[in-house]
Amino acid sequence: MSNTLAPWLLPDGYAAPALAALLREGSIVTEAGRYAARRGVQGAARRRTPYASRAAVGTNEPVLLIPGFLAGDWTLRAMAADLRARGFRTYRSHIAANIGCTLGSATTLENRIEQLVERRGERVQIVGHSLGGMIARGLAARRPDLVAGIVTMGSPMRAPAAHHAALTRGVRALTRLADVGVPGVMSADCVAGECAHLSFTESQEPLRHDVAMTNIYSRRDGIVDWRACIDPAGQAIEVRASHIGMAVDPRVIEHVTAALVRHRAADTAPSLTVVESA
């Protein structure tokens, strides 16, 4: 592994996927096609249904979606569309490309969530893909008063450096740009210094009892070590998808939707008061 990343980001028991593992990411073509096919079927069914007979779907639960490393909000548009169709109110992260300092991104998103909570009057759930899930995990630990639950997809929270060498090269390129003064990109401190250490430590903090977490992972993940995506504090769900394809595979979206519904049910369930007998 390159020394671009701090060694403590790869604890014992985790490893970067082999070079050949990247070939598995080719299934994104099938996964995107599966999504397109399902949307086509849903659209045809909707057109056959008289307008007056269509059930009205309200916008209820606020959900913020955070994209992965090198990605932007556009990569989660398909998932956002499906969630809106299920009655959720989705919000973008306003990240055009997730290449900046993770702590800086987390602070910006924290401010955005504060505004959403003030506007909506209820805590927000977060869906994060890859690095987006790691940011979500840190935010949930930092601000349980704002975050009701998180769903991570292929997010190596337990070992952030357990990823393919191609990503390490991408990180190296960004730090070199930062070295020559390019703003808004990860610096060496963000991946190997105090900034990286603070971000990693925050993502390992325990969650408050009323903050739910679901970790979606795939053994076919060609980008990160799937074992690093399972947090002992969360509910782990295995899917059969590529790392990139998790954002568009309708089977994964079904699991994300179910997790959000489950989180909300747990959050709104009345607490039980135990009365001791005299």
mmCIF file of N, CA and C in Angstrom, residues 46 49-56:
data_model
loop_
_atom_site.group_PDB
_atom_site.id
_atom_site.type_symbol
_atom_site.label_atom_id
_atom_site.label_comp_id
_atom_site.label_asym_id
_atom_site.label_seq_id
_atom_site.Cartn_x
_atom_site.Cartn_y
_atom_site.Cartn_z
ATOM 1 N N ARG A 46 -48.023 3.305 -14.766
ATOM 2 C CA ARG A 46 -48.594 4.586 -14.326
ATOM 3 C C ARG A 46 -49.418 5.227 -15.443
ATOM 4 N N THR A 49 -52.853 3.865 -15.711
ATOM 5 C CA THR A 49 -53.748 4.133 -14.591
ATOM 6 C C THR A 49 -54.394 5.505 -14.750
ATOM 7 N N PRO A 50 -55.710 5.590 -14.713
ATOM 8 C CA PRO A 50 -56.388 6.891 -14.812
ATOM 9 C C PRO A 50 -55.862 7.848 -13.749
ATOM 10 N N TYR A 51 -55.747 9.098 -14.134
ATOM 11 C CA TYR A 51 -55.165 10.095 -13.221
ATOM 12 C C TYR A 51 -55.909 10.143 -11.897
ATOM 13 N N ALA A 52 -57.238 10.095 -11.948
ATOM 14 C CA ALA A 52 -58.040 10.194 -10.725
ATOM 15 C C ALA A 52 -57.847 8.999 -9.804
ATOM 16 N N SER A 53 -57.367 7.873 -10.370
ATOM 17 C CA SER A 53 -57.207 6.658 -9.569
ATOM 18 C C SER A 53 -55.819 6.520 -8.969
ATOM 19 N N ARG A 54 -54.918 7.418 -9.378
ATOM 20 C CA ARG A 54 -53.558 7.311 -8.861
ATOM 21 C C ARG A 54 -53.528 7.751 -7.401
ATOM 22 N N ALA A 55 -52.936 6.917 -6.595
ATOM 23 C CA ALA A 55 -52.847 7.236 -5.165
ATOM 24 C C ALA A 55 -51.872 8.384 -4.954
ATOM 25 N N ALA A 56 -52.292 9.339 -4.174
ATOM 26 C CA ALA A 56 -51.409 10.464 -3.870
ATOM 27 C C ALA A 56 -50.350 10.027 -2.868
#
